PDB file of C-alpha atoms in Angstrom:
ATOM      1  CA  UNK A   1     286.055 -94.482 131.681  1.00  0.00           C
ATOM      2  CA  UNK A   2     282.923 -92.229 130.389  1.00  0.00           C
ATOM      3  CA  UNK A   3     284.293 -89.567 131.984  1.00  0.00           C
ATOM      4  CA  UNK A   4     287.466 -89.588 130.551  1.00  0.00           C
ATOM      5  CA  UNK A   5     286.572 -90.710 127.270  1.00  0.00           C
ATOM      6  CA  UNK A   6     284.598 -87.774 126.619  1.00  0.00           C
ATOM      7  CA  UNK A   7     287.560 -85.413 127.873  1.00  0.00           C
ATOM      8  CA  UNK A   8     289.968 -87.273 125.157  1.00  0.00           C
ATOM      9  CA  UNK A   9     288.003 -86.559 122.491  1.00  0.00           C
ATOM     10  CA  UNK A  10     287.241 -82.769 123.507  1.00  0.00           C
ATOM     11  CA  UNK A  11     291.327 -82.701 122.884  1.00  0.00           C
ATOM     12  CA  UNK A  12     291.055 -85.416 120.036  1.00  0.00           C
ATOM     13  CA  UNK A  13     288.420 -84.095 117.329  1.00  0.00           C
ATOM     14  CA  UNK A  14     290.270 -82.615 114.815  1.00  0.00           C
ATOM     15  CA  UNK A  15     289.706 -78.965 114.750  1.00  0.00           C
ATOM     16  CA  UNK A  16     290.672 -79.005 118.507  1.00  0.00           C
ATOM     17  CA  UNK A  17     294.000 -80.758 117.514  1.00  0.00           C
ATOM     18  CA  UNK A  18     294.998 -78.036 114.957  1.00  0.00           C
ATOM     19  CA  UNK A  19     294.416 -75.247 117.644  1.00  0.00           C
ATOM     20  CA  UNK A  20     296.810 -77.313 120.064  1.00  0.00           C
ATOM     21  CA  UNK A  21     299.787 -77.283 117.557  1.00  0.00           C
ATOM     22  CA  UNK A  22     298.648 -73.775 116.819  1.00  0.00           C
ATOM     23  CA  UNK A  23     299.209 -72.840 120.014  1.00  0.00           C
ATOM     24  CA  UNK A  24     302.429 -74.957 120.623  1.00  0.00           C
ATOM     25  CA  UNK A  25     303.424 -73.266 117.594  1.00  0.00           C
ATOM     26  CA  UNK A  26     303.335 -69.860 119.821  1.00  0.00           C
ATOM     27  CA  UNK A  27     305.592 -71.525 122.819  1.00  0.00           C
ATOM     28  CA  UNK A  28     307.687 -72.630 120.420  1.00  0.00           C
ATOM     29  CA  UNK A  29     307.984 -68.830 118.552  1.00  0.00           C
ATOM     30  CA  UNK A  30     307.812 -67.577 121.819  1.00  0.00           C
ATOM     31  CA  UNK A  31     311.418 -69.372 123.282  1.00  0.00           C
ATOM     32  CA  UNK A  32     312.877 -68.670 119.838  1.00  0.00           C
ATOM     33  CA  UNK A  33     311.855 -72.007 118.729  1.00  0.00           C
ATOM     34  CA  UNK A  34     311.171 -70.834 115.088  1.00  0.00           C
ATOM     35  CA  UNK A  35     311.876 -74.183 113.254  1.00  0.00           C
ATOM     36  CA  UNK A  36     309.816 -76.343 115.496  1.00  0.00           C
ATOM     37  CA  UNK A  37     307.274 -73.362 115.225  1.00  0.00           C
ATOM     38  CA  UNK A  38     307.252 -73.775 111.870  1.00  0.00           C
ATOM     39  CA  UNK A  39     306.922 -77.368 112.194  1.00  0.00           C
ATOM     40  CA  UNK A  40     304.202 -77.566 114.496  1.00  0.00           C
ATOM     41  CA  UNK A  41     301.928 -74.811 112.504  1.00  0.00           C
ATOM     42  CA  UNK A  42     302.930 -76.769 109.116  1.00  0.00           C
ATOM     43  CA  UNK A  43     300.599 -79.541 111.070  1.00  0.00           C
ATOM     44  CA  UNK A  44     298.079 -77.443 111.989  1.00  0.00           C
ATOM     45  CA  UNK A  45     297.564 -76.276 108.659  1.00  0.00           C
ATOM     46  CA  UNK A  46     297.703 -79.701 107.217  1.00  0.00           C
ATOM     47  CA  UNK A  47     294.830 -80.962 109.572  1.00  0.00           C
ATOM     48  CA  UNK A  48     292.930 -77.957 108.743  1.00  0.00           C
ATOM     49  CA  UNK A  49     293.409 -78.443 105.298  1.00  0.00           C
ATOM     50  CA  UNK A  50     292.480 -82.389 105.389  1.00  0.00           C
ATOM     51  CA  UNK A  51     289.714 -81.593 107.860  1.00  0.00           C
ATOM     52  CA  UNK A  52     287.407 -78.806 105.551  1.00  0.00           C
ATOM     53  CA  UNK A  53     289.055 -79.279 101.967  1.00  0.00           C
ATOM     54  CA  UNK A  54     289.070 -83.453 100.863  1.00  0.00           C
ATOM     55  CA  UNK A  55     286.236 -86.127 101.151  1.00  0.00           C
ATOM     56  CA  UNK A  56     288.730 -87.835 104.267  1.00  0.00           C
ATOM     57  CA  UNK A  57     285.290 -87.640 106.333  1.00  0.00           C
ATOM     58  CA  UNK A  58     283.250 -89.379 103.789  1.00  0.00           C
ATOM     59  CA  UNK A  59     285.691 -91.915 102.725  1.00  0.00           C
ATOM     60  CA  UNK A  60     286.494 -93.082 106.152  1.00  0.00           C
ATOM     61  CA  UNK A  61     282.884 -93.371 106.814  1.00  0.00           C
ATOM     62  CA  UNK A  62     281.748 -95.229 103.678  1.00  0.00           C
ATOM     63  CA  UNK A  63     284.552 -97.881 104.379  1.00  0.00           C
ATOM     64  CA  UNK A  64     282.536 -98.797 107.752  1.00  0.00           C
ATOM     65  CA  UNK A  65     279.193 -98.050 106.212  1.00  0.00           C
ATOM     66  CA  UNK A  66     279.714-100.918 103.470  1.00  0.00           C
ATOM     67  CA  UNK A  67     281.103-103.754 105.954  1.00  0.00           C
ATOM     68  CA  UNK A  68     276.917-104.726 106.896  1.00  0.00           C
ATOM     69  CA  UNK A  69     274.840-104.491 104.015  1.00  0.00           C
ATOM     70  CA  UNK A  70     270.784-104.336 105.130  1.00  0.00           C
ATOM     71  CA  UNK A  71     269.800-108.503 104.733  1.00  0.00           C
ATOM     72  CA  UNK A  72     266.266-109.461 104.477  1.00  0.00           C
ATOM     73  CA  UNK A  73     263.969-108.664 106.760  1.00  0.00           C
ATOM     74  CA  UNK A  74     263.351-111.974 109.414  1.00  0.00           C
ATOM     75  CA  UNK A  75     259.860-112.759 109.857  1.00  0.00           C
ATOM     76  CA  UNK A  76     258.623-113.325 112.283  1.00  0.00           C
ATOM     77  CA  UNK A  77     260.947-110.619 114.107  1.00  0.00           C
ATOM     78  CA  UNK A  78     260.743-111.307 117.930  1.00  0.00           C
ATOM     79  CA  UNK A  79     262.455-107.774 118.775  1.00  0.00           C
ATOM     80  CA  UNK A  80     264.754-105.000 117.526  1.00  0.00           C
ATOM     81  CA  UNK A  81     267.448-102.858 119.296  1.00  0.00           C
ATOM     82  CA  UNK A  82     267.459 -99.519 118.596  1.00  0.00           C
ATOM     83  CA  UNK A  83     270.516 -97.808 120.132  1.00  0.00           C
ATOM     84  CA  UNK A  84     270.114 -94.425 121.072  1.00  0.00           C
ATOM     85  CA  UNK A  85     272.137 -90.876 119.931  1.00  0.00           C
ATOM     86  CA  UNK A  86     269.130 -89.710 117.875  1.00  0.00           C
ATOM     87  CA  UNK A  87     267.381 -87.396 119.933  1.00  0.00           C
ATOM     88  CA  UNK A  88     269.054 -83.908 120.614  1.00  0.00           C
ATOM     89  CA  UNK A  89     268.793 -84.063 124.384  1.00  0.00           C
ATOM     90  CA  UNK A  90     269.747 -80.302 125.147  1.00  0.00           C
ATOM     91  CA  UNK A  91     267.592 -78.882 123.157  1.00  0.00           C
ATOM     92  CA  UNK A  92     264.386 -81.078 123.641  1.00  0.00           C
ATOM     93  CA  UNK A  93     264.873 -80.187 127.686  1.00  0.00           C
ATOM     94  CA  UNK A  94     264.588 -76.608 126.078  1.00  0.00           C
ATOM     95  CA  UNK A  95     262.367 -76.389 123.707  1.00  0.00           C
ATOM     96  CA  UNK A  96     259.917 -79.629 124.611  1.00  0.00           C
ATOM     97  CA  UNK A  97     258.547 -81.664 122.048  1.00  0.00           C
ATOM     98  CA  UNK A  98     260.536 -84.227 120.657  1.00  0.00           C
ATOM     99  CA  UNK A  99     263.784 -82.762 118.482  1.00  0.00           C
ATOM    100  CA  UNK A 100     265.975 -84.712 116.894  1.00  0.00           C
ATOM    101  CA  UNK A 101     269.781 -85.106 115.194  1.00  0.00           C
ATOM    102  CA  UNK A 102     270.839 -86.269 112.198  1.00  0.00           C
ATOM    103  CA  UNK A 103     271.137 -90.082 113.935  1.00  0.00           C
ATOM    104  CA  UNK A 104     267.772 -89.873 113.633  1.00  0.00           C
ATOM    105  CA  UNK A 105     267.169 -92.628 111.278  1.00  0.00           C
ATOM    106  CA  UNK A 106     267.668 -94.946 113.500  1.00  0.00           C
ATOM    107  CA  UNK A 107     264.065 -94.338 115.227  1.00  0.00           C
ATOM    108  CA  UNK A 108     262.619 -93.753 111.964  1.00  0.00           C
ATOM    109  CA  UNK A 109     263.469 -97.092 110.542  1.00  0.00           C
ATOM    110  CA  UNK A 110     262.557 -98.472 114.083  1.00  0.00           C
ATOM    111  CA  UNK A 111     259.501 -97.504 113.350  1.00  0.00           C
ATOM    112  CA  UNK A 112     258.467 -98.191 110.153  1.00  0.00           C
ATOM    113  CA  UNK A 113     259.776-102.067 110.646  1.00  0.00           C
ATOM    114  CA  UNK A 114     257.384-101.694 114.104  1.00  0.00           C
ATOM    115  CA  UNK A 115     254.441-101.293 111.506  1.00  0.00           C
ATOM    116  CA  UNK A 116     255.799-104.140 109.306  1.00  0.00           C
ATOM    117  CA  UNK A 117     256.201-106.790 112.133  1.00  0.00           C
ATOM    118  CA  UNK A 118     253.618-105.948 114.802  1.00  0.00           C
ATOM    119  CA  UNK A 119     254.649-109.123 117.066  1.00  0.00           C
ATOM    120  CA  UNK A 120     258.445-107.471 117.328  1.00  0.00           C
ATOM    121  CA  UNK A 121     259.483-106.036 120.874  1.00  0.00           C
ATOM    122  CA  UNK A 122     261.509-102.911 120.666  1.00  0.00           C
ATOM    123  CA  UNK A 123     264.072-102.750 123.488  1.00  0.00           C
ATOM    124  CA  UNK A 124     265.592 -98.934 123.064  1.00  0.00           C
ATOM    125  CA  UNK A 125     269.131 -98.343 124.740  1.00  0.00           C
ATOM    126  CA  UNK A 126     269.962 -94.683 125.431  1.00  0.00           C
ATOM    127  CA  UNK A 127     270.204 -92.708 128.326  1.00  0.00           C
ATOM    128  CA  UNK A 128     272.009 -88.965 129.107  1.00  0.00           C
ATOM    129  CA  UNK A 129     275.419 -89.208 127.813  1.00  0.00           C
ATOM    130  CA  UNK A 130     275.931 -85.754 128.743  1.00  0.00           C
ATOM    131  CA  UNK A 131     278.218 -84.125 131.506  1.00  0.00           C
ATOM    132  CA  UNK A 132     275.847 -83.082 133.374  1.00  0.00           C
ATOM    133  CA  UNK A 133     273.287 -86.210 133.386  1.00  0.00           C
ATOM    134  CA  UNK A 134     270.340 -83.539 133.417  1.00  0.00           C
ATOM    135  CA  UNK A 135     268.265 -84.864 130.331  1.00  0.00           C
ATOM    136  CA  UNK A 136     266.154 -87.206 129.283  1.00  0.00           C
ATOM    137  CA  UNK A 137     267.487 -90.019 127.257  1.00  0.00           C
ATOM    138  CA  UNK A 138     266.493 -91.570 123.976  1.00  0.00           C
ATOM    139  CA  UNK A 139     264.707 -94.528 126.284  1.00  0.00           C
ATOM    140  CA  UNK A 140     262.834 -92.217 127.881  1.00  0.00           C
ATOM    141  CA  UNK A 141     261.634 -90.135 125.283  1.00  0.00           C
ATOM    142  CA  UNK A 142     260.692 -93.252 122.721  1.00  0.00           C
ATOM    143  CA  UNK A 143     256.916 -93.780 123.997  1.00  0.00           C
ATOM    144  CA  UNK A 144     255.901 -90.535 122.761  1.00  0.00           C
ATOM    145  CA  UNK A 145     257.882 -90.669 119.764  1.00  0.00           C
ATOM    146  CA  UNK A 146     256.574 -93.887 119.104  1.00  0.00           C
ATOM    147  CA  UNK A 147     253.412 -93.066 119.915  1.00  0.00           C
ATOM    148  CA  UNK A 148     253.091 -90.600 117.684  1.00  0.00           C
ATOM    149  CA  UNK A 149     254.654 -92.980 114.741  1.00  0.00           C
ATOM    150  CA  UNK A 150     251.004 -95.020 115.304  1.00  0.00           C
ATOM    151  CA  UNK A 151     253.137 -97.750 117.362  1.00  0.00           C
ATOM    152  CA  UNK A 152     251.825 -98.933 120.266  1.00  0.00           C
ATOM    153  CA  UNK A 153     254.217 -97.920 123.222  1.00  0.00           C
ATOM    154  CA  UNK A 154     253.365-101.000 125.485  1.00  0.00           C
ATOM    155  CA  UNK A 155     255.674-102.774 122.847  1.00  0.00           C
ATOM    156  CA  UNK A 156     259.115-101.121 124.273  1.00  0.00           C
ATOM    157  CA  UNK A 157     261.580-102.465 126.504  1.00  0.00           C
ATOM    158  CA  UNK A 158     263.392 -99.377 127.685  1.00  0.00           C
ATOM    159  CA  UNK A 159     267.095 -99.597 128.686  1.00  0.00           C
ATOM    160  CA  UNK A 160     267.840 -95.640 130.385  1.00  0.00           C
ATOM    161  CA  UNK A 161     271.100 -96.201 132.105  1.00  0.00           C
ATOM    162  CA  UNK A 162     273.363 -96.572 129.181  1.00  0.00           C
ATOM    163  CA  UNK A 163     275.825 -92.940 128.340  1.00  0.00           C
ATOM    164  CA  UNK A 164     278.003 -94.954 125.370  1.00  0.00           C
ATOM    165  CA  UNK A 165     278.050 -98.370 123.414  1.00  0.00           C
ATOM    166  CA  UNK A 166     279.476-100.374 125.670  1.00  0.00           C
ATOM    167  CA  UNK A 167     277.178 -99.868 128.373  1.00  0.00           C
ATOM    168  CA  UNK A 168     274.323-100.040 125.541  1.00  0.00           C
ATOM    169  CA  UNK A 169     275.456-103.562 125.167  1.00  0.00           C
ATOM    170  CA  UNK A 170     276.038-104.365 128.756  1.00  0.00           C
ATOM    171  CA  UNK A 171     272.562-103.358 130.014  1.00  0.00           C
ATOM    172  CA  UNK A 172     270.728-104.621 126.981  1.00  0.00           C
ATOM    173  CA  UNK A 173     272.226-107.897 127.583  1.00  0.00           C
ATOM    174  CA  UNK A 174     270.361-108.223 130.929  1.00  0.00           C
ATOM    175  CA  UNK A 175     266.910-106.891 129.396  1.00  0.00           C
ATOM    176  CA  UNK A 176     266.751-109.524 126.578  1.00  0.00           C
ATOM    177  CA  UNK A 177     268.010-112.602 129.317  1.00  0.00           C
ATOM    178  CA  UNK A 178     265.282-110.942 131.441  1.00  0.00           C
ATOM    179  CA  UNK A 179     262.759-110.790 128.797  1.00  0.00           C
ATOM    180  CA  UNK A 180     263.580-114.133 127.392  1.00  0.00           C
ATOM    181  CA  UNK A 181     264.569-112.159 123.763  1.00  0.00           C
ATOM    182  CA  UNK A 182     267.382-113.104 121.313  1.00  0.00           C
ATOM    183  CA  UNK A 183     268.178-113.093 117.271  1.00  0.00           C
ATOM    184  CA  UNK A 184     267.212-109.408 117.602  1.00  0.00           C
ATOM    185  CA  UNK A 185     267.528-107.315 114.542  1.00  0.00           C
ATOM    186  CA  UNK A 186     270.170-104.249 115.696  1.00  0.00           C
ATOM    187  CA  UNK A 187     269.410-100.660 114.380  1.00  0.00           C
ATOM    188  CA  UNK A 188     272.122 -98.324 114.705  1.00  0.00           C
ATOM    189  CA  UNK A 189     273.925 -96.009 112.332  1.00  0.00           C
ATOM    190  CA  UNK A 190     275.458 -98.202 109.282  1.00  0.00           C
ATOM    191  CA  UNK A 191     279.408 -96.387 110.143  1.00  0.00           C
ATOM    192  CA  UNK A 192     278.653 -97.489 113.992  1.00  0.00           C
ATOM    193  CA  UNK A 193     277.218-100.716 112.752  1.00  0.00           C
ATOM    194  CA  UNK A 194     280.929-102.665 112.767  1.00  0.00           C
ATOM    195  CA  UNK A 195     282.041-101.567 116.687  1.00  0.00           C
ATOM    196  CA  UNK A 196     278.210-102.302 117.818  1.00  0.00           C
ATOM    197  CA  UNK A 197     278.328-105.772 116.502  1.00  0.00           C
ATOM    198  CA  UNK A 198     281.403-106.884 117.792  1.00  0.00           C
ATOM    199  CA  UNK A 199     280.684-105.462 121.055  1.00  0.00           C
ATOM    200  CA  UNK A 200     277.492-107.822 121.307  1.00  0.00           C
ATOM    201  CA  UNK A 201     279.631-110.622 120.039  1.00  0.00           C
ATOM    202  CA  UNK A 202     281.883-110.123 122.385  1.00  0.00           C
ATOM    203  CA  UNK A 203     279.119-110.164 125.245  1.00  0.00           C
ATOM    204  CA  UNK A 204     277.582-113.737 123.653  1.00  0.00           C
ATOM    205  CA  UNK A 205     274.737-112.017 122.170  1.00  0.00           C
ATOM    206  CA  UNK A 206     273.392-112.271 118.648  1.00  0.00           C
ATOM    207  CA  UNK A 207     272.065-109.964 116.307  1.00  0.00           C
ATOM    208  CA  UNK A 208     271.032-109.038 112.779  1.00  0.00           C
ATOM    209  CA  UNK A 209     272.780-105.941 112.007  1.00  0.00           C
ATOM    210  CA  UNK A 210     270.493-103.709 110.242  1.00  0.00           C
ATOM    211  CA  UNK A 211     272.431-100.347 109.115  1.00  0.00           C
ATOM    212  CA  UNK A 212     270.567 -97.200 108.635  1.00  0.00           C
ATOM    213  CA  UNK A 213     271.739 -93.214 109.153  1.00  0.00           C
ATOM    214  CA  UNK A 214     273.645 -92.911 106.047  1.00  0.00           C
ATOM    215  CA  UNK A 215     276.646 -90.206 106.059  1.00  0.00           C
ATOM    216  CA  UNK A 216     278.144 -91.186 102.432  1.00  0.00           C
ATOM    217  CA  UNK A 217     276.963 -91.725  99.193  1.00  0.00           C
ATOM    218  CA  UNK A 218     278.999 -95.136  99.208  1.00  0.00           C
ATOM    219  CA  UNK A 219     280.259 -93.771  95.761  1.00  0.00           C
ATOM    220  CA  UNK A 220     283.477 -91.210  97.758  1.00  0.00           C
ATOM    221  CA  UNK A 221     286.363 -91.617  96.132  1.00  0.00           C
ATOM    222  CA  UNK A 222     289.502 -90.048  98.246  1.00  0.00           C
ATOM    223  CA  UNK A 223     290.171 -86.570  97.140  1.00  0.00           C
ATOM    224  CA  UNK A 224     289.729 -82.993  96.776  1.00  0.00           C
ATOM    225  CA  UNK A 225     286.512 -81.411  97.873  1.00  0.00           C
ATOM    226  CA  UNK A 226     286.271 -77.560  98.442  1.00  0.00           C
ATOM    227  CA  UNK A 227     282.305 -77.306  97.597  1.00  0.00           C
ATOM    228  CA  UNK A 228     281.404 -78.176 101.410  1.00  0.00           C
ATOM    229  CA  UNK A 229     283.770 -77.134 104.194  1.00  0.00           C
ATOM    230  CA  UNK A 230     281.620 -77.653 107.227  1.00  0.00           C
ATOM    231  CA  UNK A 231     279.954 -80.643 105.904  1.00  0.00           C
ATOM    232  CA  UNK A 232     283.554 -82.031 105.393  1.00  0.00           C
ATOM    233  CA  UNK A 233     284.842 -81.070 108.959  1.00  0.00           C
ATOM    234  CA  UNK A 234     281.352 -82.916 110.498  1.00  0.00           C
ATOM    235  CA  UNK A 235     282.209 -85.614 108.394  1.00  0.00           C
ATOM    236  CA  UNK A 236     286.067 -85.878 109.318  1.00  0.00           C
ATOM    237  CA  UNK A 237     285.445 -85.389 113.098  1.00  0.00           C
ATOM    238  CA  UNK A 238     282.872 -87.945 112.973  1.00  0.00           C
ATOM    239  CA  UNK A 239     284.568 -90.474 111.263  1.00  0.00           C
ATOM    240  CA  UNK A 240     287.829 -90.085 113.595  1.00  0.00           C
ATOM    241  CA  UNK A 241     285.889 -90.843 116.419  1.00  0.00           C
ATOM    242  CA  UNK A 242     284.351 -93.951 115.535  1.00  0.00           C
ATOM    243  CA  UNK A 243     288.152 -95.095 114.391  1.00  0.00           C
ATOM    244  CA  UNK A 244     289.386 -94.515 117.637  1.00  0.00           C
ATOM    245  CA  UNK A 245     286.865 -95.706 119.362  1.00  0.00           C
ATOM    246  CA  UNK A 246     287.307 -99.052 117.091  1.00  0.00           C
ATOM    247  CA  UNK A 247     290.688 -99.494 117.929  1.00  0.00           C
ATOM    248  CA  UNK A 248     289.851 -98.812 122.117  1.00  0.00           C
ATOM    249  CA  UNK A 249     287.392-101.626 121.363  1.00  0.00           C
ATOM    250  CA  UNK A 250     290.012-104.168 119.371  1.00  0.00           C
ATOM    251  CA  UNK A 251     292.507-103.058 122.685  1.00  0.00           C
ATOM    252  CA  UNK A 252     289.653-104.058 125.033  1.00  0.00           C
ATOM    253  CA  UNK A 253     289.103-106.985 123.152  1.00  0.00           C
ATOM    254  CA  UNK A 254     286.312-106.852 120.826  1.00  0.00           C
ATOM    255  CA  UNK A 255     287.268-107.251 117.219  1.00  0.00           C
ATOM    256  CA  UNK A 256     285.036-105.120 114.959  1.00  0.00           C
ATOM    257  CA  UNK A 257     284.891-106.690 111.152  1.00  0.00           C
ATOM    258  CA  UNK A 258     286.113-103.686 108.677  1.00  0.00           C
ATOM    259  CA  UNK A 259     285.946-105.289 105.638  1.00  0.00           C
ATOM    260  CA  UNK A 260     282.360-106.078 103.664  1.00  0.00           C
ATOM    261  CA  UNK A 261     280.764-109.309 104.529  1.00  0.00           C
TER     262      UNK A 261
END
C-alpha cells in the first residue's frame, strides 16, 4: 500500500495531471481526434489555471487548519507525539547537519513545550518514507536536534519504522502500551491535524491535538490570486493530497472531523 500510494500521487498532484491530458490531448490530435483534443487540453489549461492563478491551495488548507484550534496546555503533560515529515531527509544524508522543510514546526513547537513541561516524554514517529529507504528518519535524527534545542535526549521515545500516517499511528500505539503512556498531546501540522486524529481514534488511542505548521493565513477567501504562482501550485498540490488521502482514510474506515470543533 506505501508503495503504491506514492506511485498514485506521482500521477495525482496536479501539475502531473495537466501534462497527462496534455499529452492525451496529442493522441487525440494525432488520430484526428480534434474535438476531444480540444476537450482534453481545455482541462489541462483549467487545472493549470486553478493550480498557479486562485487561492484553491490556501482555501482548501485553511478549511482543515481551523477544524482543531490549539486548547490549553495540560499540565502536568505525561508525553507528546511529534509525527515526523520535518526533516529534509535527502539533503541532510548530503549535506550533514540537521536540514529541515517547511513541516518543520512541528519539532520546533516540540521543543519549546519540552522546556515548558520537563516531566513530558516525547515519543517521535518518522522513519524514511522515501523509495529508496536510504535515509535517516525524523526518529533518528531528533536526539541531536533536540539536543541542540537544550532538551535532554534521554526524554525520547523513538518510533523509526513508520514511512506514512497510518503506520505512525500503528507503531506508536505499541510504544505508548509499552511505555505505559496515554492522553498524549499530538503535534503535527494543523491541515494534517483532522486525518491524524481520527486515525488514533480509530486505533483506541487518545490525544490532545495540538496544530502547528501553518500554510494559511486562516483569513483566504476563494478567489483570484496571480501575485504568487509557485506558492499557489505548493499550496494546491499540498492541499489535494491531504483530501485524498482523507477520503482513503473515511474508505478505510476512519472518519476525520472537517468541520471546527
Amino acid at each position: 500500500m506505501f508503495v503504491a500510494g506514492k506511485i498514485l500521487w506521482l500521477v495525482a498532484q496536479p501539475l502531473s495531471l495537466a501534462f497527462l491530458f496534455k499529452l492525451l490531448a496529442i493522441a487525440a490530435l494525432a488520430f484526428g481526434r480534434r474535438w476531444l483534443a480540444f476537450a482534453l487540453t481545455s482541462i489541462a489549461a483549467g487545472i493549470m489555471f486553478v493550480t498557479l492563478f486562485t487561492s484553491t491551495g490556501a482555501w482548501a488548507l485553511q478549511r482543515l487548519e481551523a477544524v482543531y484550534p490549539r486548547p490549553d496546555l495540560p499540565e502536568p503533560l505525561a508525553c507528546m507525539i511529534v509525527l515526523g515529515g520535518a526533516f529534509d531527509l535527502e539533503v541532510t544524508a548530503g549535506r550533514g547537519g540537521m536540514e529541515m522543510n517547511q513541516s518543520a514546526d512541528r519539532f520546533i513547537e516540540a521543543a519549546r513545550i519540552a522546556r515548558l513541561r520537563p516531566e513530558a516524554k516525547i515519543l517521535v514517529s518518522g522513519g524514511d518514507g522515501s523509495f529508496s529507504g536510504d535515509y535517516a528518519g525524523d526518529a533518528e535524527l531528533a536526539p541531536a536536534f533536540f539536543a541542540a534545542m537544550g532538551v535532554d535526549p534521554s526524554r525520547l521515545v523513538r518510533e523509526d519504522a513508520s514511512r506514512n500516517t497510518a503506520e505512525n499511528v500503528a507503531f506508536t500505539k505499541t510504544l505508548l502500551a509499552r511505555d505505559g503512556l496515554s492522553s498524549c498531546l499530538l503535534i503535527t501540522s494543523a491541515y494534517h491535524m483532522p486525518r491524524a486524529v481520527s486515525l488514533f481514534e480509530a486505533q483506541g488511542v487518545t490525544v490532545t491535538p495540538w496544530p502547528s505548521d501553518y500554510r494559511s493565513s486562516g483569513r483566504v477567501a476563494l478567489g483570484l490570486d496571480f501575485t504568487q504562482p509557485t506558492l499557489n501550485a505548493q499550496l494546491t498540490a499540498t492541499a489535494l493530497r491531504e483530501w485524498l488521502a482523507i477520503m482513503r482514510a473515511k474508505l478505510g474506515g476512519s472518519s476525520p472531523r472537517l468541520q471546527p470543533a
